[in-house]
XYZ file of C-alpha atoms in Angstrom:
552
model
C 40.582 166.506 77.267
C 42.117 162.914 77.822
C 40.394 162.919 81.330
C 36.983 163.911 79.909
C 37.187 161.136 77.180
C 37.744 158.558 79.759
C 35.098 159.829 81.728
C 32.643 159.525 78.863
C 34.018 156.049 78.067
C 33.041 154.824 81.669
C 29.686 156.775 81.255
C 29.103 154.977 78.113
C 29.058 151.615 79.707
C 25.944 152.640 81.688
C 23.948 153.493 78.572
C 20.614 151.819 78.285
C 19.207 152.422 74.767
C 15.667 152.432 73.410
C 16.039 148.926 72.198
C 17.423 147.678 75.618
C 14.192 149.057 77.272
C 11.915 147.476 74.787
C 13.687 144.001 75.541
C 13.521 144.622 79.144
C 9.737 145.341 79.026
C 9.041 142.246 76.950
C 11.240 139.906 79.405
C 9.365 141.788 82.519
C 5.949 141.002 81.010
C 7.045 137.420 80.790
C 8.242 137.111 84.067
C 4.950 138.607 85.557
C 2.921 136.074 83.850
C 5.310 133.244 84.818
C 4.961 134.450 88.609
C 1.068 134.622 88.277
C 0.848 131.065 87.151
C 3.344 129.418 89.438
C 5.000 129.715 92.722
C 8.766 129.712 92.928
C 9.209 131.913 89.803
C 11.964 134.469 89.436
C 9.276 137.250 90.102
C 7.267 136.078 93.088
C 3.821 137.942 92.174
C 2.489 137.309 95.752
C -1.181 137.352 95.933
C -2.313 139.765 98.839
C -5.772 139.096 99.087
C -6.655 142.847 98.986
C -9.404 143.042 96.145
C -10.301 146.718 96.381
C -8.674 150.028 96.125
C -10.098 153.148 97.911
C -11.645 156.165 95.781
C -11.173 158.961 98.402
C -14.695 158.685 99.721
C -14.124 156.381 102.491
C -14.507 157.446 106.261
C -13.737 156.000 109.648
C -11.214 155.596 112.294
C -8.427 152.839 111.705
C -5.261 151.789 113.081
C -2.011 150.667 111.747
C 1.253 149.136 113.312
C 4.581 149.135 111.598
C 7.403 146.618 112.739
C 9.985 146.951 110.091
C 13.393 147.174 111.909
C 14.413 148.213 115.243
C 11.336 150.494 115.901
C 7.658 149.799 116.485
C 5.364 152.483 115.222
C 1.591 152.844 116.354
C -0.906 154.956 114.301
C -4.462 155.938 114.204
C -5.672 157.333 110.724
C -8.967 159.268 110.631
C -10.114 158.999 107.148
C -12.373 162.154 106.366
C -13.790 161.106 103.048
C -12.661 163.595 100.649
C -9.357 162.289 99.865
C -7.892 163.768 103.303
C -6.869 162.284 106.423
C -5.395 162.833 109.998
C -2.643 160.992 111.278
C -1.632 160.325 115.226
C 1.217 158.062 115.706
C 3.875 156.918 118.280
C 7.148 155.185 118.019
C 9.110 153.312 120.439
C 12.298 151.256 119.967
C 12.446 147.528 120.288
C 14.623 146.235 123.325
C 17.732 144.402 122.136
C 16.730 141.540 124.121
C 13.327 140.854 122.681
C 14.826 141.010 119.084
C 16.520 137.894 120.214
C 13.986 136.425 122.620
C 13.283 132.886 123.321
C 9.770 133.041 122.679
C 7.505 134.856 120.286
C 5.127 135.801 123.137
C 7.621 137.789 124.526
C 8.237 140.265 121.475
C 4.289 140.204 120.516
C 3.512 140.943 124.317
C 5.553 143.951 124.237
C 3.786 145.092 120.976
C 0.529 144.775 122.192
C 1.589 146.815 125.214
C 2.563 149.567 123.208
C -0.909 149.552 121.288
C -2.533 149.656 124.628
C -0.222 152.688 125.764
C -1.256 154.442 122.512
C -4.903 153.936 122.974
C -5.006 155.220 126.474
C -2.984 158.269 125.492
C -4.753 159.263 122.063
C -8.115 157.474 122.491
C -8.904 157.358 126.150
C -12.420 158.001 125.850
C -12.779 155.194 123.577
C -10.534 152.855 125.555
C -12.368 153.685 129.070
C -15.737 153.029 127.677
C -14.529 149.655 126.491
C -13.129 148.833 130.162
C -16.444 149.772 131.657
C -18.331 147.500 129.344
C -15.652 144.723 130.076
C -16.046 145.242 133.890
C -19.780 145.115 133.556
C -19.479 141.827 132.073
C -20.744 143.032 128.606
C -18.910 141.934 125.377
C -17.093 144.177 123.147
C -19.364 146.199 120.412
C -18.276 145.132 116.809
C -19.045 148.685 115.740
C -16.568 150.097 118.592
C -13.456 147.637 117.771
C -10.916 149.136 115.961
C -9.603 147.342 112.806
C -5.709 147.314 112.428
C -3.407 146.552 109.564
C -0.092 145.256 110.350
C 2.790 146.194 108.380
C 5.223 143.262 108.944
C 8.373 144.022 106.842
C 10.068 140.454 107.009
C 9.708 137.416 104.933
C 6.153 135.840 105.186
C 4.066 133.277 103.319
C 0.692 135.183 103.164
C -2.271 132.893 102.747
C -5.174 135.278 103.602
C -5.720 139.048 104.191
C -4.977 138.550 107.776
C -2.956 135.502 107.770
C 0.684 135.018 107.078
C 3.482 132.482 108.422
C 6.860 133.978 109.202
C 9.341 132.556 106.737
C 12.502 133.955 108.519
C 13.939 136.971 110.530
C 16.047 139.670 109.012
C 17.482 142.997 110.171
C 19.063 141.558 113.587
C 16.004 139.625 114.811
C 16.296 135.890 115.594
C 13.385 134.201 117.346
C 13.113 130.599 116.333
C 9.825 130.119 118.177
C 8.101 132.520 115.775
C 9.170 130.798 112.595
C 6.318 129.044 110.737
C 3.559 130.921 112.771
C 0.925 133.325 111.638
C 2.243 136.624 112.813
C -1.294 138.145 112.783
C -2.553 135.371 115.377
C 0.466 136.088 117.457
C -0.307 139.596 117.653
C -4.105 139.211 118.095
C -3.506 136.611 121.064
C -1.629 139.397 123.037
C -3.907 141.936 122.342
C -6.996 139.904 123.334
C -4.855 138.992 126.699
C -4.921 142.686 127.391
C -8.661 142.910 126.516
C -8.044 145.444 123.771
C -11.219 146.537 121.568
C -8.699 145.823 118.526
C -8.756 143.039 115.467
C -6.011 142.590 113.433
C -7.957 142.690 110.255
C -4.741 142.832 107.757
C -1.259 141.908 107.056
C 0.374 144.489 104.856
C 3.124 144.933 102.412
C 4.466 148.377 102.598
C 4.573 148.630 98.740
C 0.926 147.504 98.742
C 0.167 150.423 101.111
C 1.919 152.842 98.903
C -0.726 151.918 96.351
C -3.565 152.165 98.645
C -2.387 155.448 100.165
C -2.028 156.989 96.554
C -5.519 155.644 95.482
C -7.282 157.406 98.519
C -5.402 160.698 97.920
C -5.033 160.793 94.196
C -7.105 163.522 92.322
C -9.672 162.348 89.617
C -11.953 159.460 89.332
C -9.754 156.667 88.284
C -8.245 154.223 90.637
C -4.596 153.619 91.346
C -3.049 151.287 89.085
C 0.377 151.003 90.771
C 2.308 151.601 93.684
C 6.088 151.548 93.361
C 9.024 151.983 95.780
C 12.226 153.522 94.514
C 14.262 154.057 97.698
C 16.740 152.378 99.843
C 15.251 149.110 98.142
C 12.584 148.954 95.299
C 9.426 146.938 94.577
C 5.903 147.397 93.036
C 2.625 146.237 93.636
C -0.416 146.703 91.338
C -3.881 145.801 90.645
C -4.176 142.668 88.531
C -7.193 140.771 86.965
C -8.164 137.786 89.397
C -8.624 135.539 86.302
C -4.943 136.049 85.318
C -3.734 134.929 88.878
C -4.021 131.236 87.801
C -1.966 129.855 90.769
C -4.559 130.965 93.344
C -6.086 127.698 93.244
C -2.993 125.909 93.986
C -1.831 128.008 97.074
C -1.678 125.431 100.219
C -3.857 126.882 103.036
C -5.029 129.730 100.971
C -8.019 131.376 102.819
C -11.206 132.795 101.010
C -11.219 136.262 99.352
C -13.836 138.630 97.674
C -13.893 137.546 94.174
C -16.752 140.191 93.419
C -14.234 142.888 92.128
C -12.584 140.498 89.518
C -9.290 142.172 90.849
C -6.568 141.666 93.562
C -3.629 143.469 94.345
C -0.196 141.701 93.549
C 2.832 142.154 95.188
C 5.640 141.569 92.363
C 8.807 141.599 94.594
C 10.275 142.933 91.465
C 13.637 143.504 92.862
C 14.407 140.081 91.696
C 13.491 140.478 87.875
C 15.835 138.920 85.669
C 18.129 137.493 87.919
C 19.391 135.257 85.342
C 20.746 138.463 83.289
C 19.253 137.776 80.027
C 18.503 141.375 79.395
C 19.606 143.479 82.365
C 22.790 145.429 81.714
C 25.925 144.028 83.517
C 29.041 146.398 83.567
C 32.144 145.215 85.352
C 31.018 147.595 88.420
C 27.593 145.583 88.753
C 29.144 142.095 88.569
C 31.915 142.961 91.179
C 29.397 144.585 93.457
C 26.998 141.544 93.028
C 29.894 139.142 93.723
C 30.913 141.065 96.912
C 27.200 141.447 98.221
C 25.716 139.468 100.949
C 23.206 137.820 98.456
C 25.259 137.253 95.156
C 22.760 136.449 92.225
C 19.870 137.712 93.989
C 17.844 140.910 93.399
C 19.516 141.777 90.465
C 17.209 144.547 89.006
C 17.256 146.094 92.560
C 21.139 146.271 92.739
C 20.977 148.570 89.398
C 18.239 150.960 90.736
C 17.896 151.426 94.175
C 19.437 153.739 96.519
C 21.291 151.150 98.609
C 23.406 150.563 95.554
C 23.716 153.367 93.184
C 26.484 155.008 95.512
C 28.484 151.619 95.646
C 28.087 151.339 91.794
C 29.393 155.101 91.332
C 32.325 154.538 93.910
C 33.716 151.413 91.856
C 33.430 153.176 88.335
C 35.146 156.565 89.884
C 38.024 154.099 91.584
C 38.592 152.409 88.094
C 39.852 155.608 86.629
C 41.661 156.511 89.914
C 43.785 153.001 89.346
C 44.332 153.742 85.785
C 47.966 155.029 85.594
C 47.168 156.614 82.302
C 44.391 158.665 83.560
C 44.745 161.798 85.414
C 41.688 161.627 87.317
C 41.802 163.233 90.973
C 45.767 163.423 90.682
C 48.044 165.697 88.934
C 51.611 165.723 87.859
C 52.465 169.203 88.850
C 50.429 171.926 90.229
C 50.579 173.555 86.686
C 48.102 171.184 85.381
C 45.429 171.969 87.756
C 43.252 174.946 86.996
C 43.373 176.189 90.867
C 47.319 175.839 90.781
C 47.495 173.158 93.507
C 48.165 169.341 93.339
C 44.916 167.064 93.494
C 45.462 164.429 96.555
C 43.033 161.628 97.978
C 43.255 161.089 101.606
C 44.710 157.685 102.419
C 41.573 156.964 104.552
C 39.276 158.199 101.802
C 35.640 156.830 101.596
C 36.468 156.075 97.935
C 38.482 153.140 99.164
C 35.759 151.812 101.471
C 33.211 149.246 100.578
C 29.752 151.282 100.080
C 31.739 154.390 101.115
C 29.736 156.687 98.806
C 26.006 157.104 99.797
C 23.342 158.015 96.759
C 22.825 161.411 98.310
C 26.336 162.187 96.783
C 24.849 161.441 93.182
C 22.051 163.556 94.018
C 24.255 166.674 95.131
C 26.417 166.297 91.978
C 23.395 165.909 89.734
C 21.964 169.153 91.051
C 25.367 170.938 90.691
C 24.950 173.649 87.993
C 27.387 176.265 89.878
C 30.181 177.903 87.820
C 33.146 175.329 87.555
C 30.880 172.881 89.406
C 32.419 174.221 92.713
C 29.802 172.505 94.774
C 31.038 169.032 93.392
C 34.485 170.131 94.312
C 33.696 170.904 97.600
C 31.819 167.493 98.073
C 34.616 165.654 96.710
C 36.790 167.246 99.368
C 34.176 166.925 102.236
C 32.996 163.462 101.553
C 35.896 161.540 99.852
C 38.974 163.700 101.371
C 39.912 164.850 97.945
C 41.981 168.123 98.085
C 42.290 170.716 95.150
C 40.154 168.767 92.686
C 40.139 170.567 89.458
C 37.015 171.407 87.432
C 37.931 168.631 84.866
C 37.603 166.404 87.925
C 34.451 167.629 88.775
C 33.190 167.611 85.258
C 34.263 163.788 84.973
C 32.559 162.847 88.350
C 29.362 164.448 87.037
C 29.604 162.656 83.669
C 29.585 159.121 85.491
C 27.142 160.169 87.989
C 24.410 161.258 85.252
C 25.017 158.064 83.622
C 24.205 155.981 86.427
C 21.355 158.017 87.588
C 19.862 157.981 84.037
C 20.369 154.183 83.662
C 18.612 153.586 87.214
C 15.634 155.725 85.958
C 15.528 154.142 82.674
C 15.342 150.712 84.160
C 12.516 151.615 86.459
C 10.669 152.842 83.412
C 10.878 148.978 82.294
C 9.001 147.950 85.269
C 6.311 150.984 85.210
C 5.790 150.634 81.317
C 5.585 146.634 81.753
C 2.744 146.760 84.159
C 0.990 149.602 82.393
C 1.157 147.593 79.087
C 0.012 144.335 80.767
C -2.812 146.118 82.810
C -4.603 146.968 79.114
C -5.598 150.459 80.569
C -4.006 152.248 77.640
C -6.188 150.445 75.434
C -9.218 152.295 75.915
C -10.114 155.862 76.221
C -13.174 157.913 77.005
C -13.629 158.589 73.522
C -12.882 155.016 72.177
C -13.988 152.381 74.845
C -12.190 149.814 72.704
C -9.167 149.803 70.703
C -9.416 147.834 67.466
C -7.437 144.606 66.870
C -3.982 145.283 65.272
C -3.258 144.266 61.602
C -0.957 141.682 62.863
C -4.041 140.113 65.106
C -6.253 140.468 62.031
C -3.797 138.627 59.817
C -3.667 135.828 62.559
C -7.431 135.550 62.621
C -7.284 134.714 58.626
C -4.689 132.202 59.119
C -6.742 130.625 61.741
C -9.747 130.634 59.268
C -11.907 133.219 61.121
C -12.837 135.060 58.033
C -15.865 136.682 59.592
C -13.896 137.799 62.685
C -11.146 139.290 60.387
C -13.858 141.118 58.418
C -15.521 142.485 61.352
C -12.041 143.544 63.078
C -11.312 145.501 59.759
C -14.424 147.268 59.680
C -13.925 148.233 63.326
C -10.191 149.499 62.294
C -11.465 151.602 59.506
C -14.341 153.219 61.522
C -11.801 153.845 64.385
C -9.494 155.565 62.097
C -12.128 158.217 61.165
C -12.994 158.668 64.749
C -11.149 161.253 67.283
C -8.858 159.701 69.844
C -8.987 162.543 72.191
C -11.472 165.197 73.425
C -11.444 167.997 71.048
C -12.596 170.221 73.776
C -9.777 169.772 75.785
C -6.631 171.829 75.667
C -3.763 170.489 73.534
C -1.829 167.875 75.893
C -4.599 167.495 78.342
C -5.950 164.246 79.362
C -9.450 163.320 80.467
C -9.615 162.289 84.179
C -11.290 158.937 83.017
C -8.006 158.423 80.590
C -5.467 159.049 83.353
C -3.518 155.914 84.370
C -2.436 156.673 87.925
C 0.932 155.594 89.591
C 1.972 156.055 93.255
C 5.590 156.224 94.093
C 7.509 156.476 97.208
C 11.315 156.631 98.219
C 14.106 158.791 98.496
C 15.450 158.256 94.783
C 12.334 158.990 92.996
C 11.487 161.811 95.131
C 14.823 163.540 95.543
C 16.933 162.429 92.761
C 17.238 165.445 90.128
C 15.652 164.546 86.638
C 14.606 160.888 87.716
C 10.975 161.048 86.769
C 12.012 162.963 83.574
C 14.195 159.977 82.422
C 11.673 157.873 83.429
C 9.072 159.623 81.244
C 11.710 159.849 78.113
C 12.017 155.807 78.366
C 8.209 155.382 78.537
C 7.778 157.435 75.264
C 10.235 154.942 73.594
C 8.233 151.957 74.355
C 5.946 151.562 71.153
C 2.976 150.270 73.124
C 2.792 153.536 75.242
C 4.568 156.237 73.102
C 4.261 159.871 73.379
C 0.572 159.843 73.652
C 0.433 157.195 76.149
C 3.171 158.649 78.323
C 0.962 161.659 78.853
C -1.951 159.882 80.028
C 0.530 158.126 82.825
C 0.288 160.273 86.181
C 3.227 159.882 88.519
C 2.488 161.106 92.177
C 4.171 160.745 95.479
C 2.340 158.293 97.930
C 3.439 158.989 101.343
C 3.482 156.483 104.316
C 2.172 153.274 102.977
C 3.190 151.480 106.006
C 0.717 153.887 108.138
C -1.846 155.516 106.145
C -1.921 152.701 103.417
C -2.110 149.767 106.071
C -4.970 151.506 107.698
C -6.775 151.674 104.365
C -6.193 147.828 103.861
C -7.470 147.388 107.491
C -10.682 149.289 106.084
C -10.825 146.952 102.962
C -10.445 144.014 104.959
C -12.983 144.863 107.518
C -15.503 145.015 104.793
C -14.455 141.625 103.574
C -14.494 139.985 107.073
C -17.885 141.798 107.781
C -19.037 140.146 104.404
C -17.826 136.756 105.493
C -19.446 136.828 108.718
C -22.933 138.089 107.503
């Protein structure tokens, strides 16, 4: 039992208590508000200039392109108006020489030619009709021009719905000529040079696309509040009230936008939440991982919950037990101390000794293993880490550590979700009670401020509300009215495939006083796929309406 006790000791280092969750939520809301007020805050809170979300009734044919790494994807999305869509797409690799080209024109000309090829292949009638009008000297018809959403997954300073200046390249790209230039304009120039009937209508962040895709496809009447990625990385984008984004007036070169909705989608860039480590947990494994990362002190939140790092955290935790001479983890004094009567050994070239040698999929497989004596985990240890003859006790110890790491990641994810839900105020009203009365603390504050009449009115409303039913009595127990649902779209391998991840998120949400068990039931979490394709096309739709309105 000594080994299991040691494993439990390590697992306990990853405990993230209800009190920790509450402190995290409070800090997250504070950093959200700071990011809305000024640039350069820990959480960037980037305005996207997207001021509406779809409701599933939209129709039309829109295009999207995605430059996210070494491949370039071109899509057309036919929206059917009943929350469904049809997707056509192609993908081509970016030639290595164009990733380090001397001029931006070389790369963007290649991208425009891929769009032309896609049109000829999949929308040839439309393309040929356009060519005939062009040959006849006729201008393009605006109603026959495709609006396109550009997903550009590199750091960009966005100053309009279809304007954004490249800050720097990542992922192996290095084209100095493009730095500081508007990437939408660069692509549009090459599209125009080919005479294609396409307008670059929107610059898209894939997390914003996740929100849009979910809002179009989600059931019910309420628009989606939050789109969140929990995959290789993590980020969230949500619908914010325009009057809370006070830094809009100070954004240099900022474009006009539609103010009629009173809302705008904000890209949080929440991976950098609490880089200062005021409330986030910091085990020795987290600290060492950060110190040896390519960006120490940055993206601290992401390094605790995203798929890129969970495997490495697990590797370091397991290795600490292997290196402990007093702990018999993945080693035996003799074969008699092993339940399969063989001596456990670790291969010299084991991935356990290699930086980032364990993938997060390793954790998912262990978490899902309910086989007798954890046979699946023991096989995994041999196959992935070169551990021969691992004992049942070894496998139990691994599962103990894995479960603690995965649970902490989910509970930290709940901090971000819970903070945005609370900040939005969407839980403060229901179809049965349009407004929640003031709390006792706020009434007391009114009295201290001399607002006696207001305090009296609030007290009366509180008494009346206490006598009113808070839920529709005709609904089955536990059911929620469509109007009362707070919808959240998520994407990414961790949230989709890691066993029990959503359950741990929900357990943490229930521990947040402003949400509780009743509020947690109102939060609907659903998978939203292809934010960079379908989501980008939907943003192009919203942008086309904005651009048409501006031109009218």
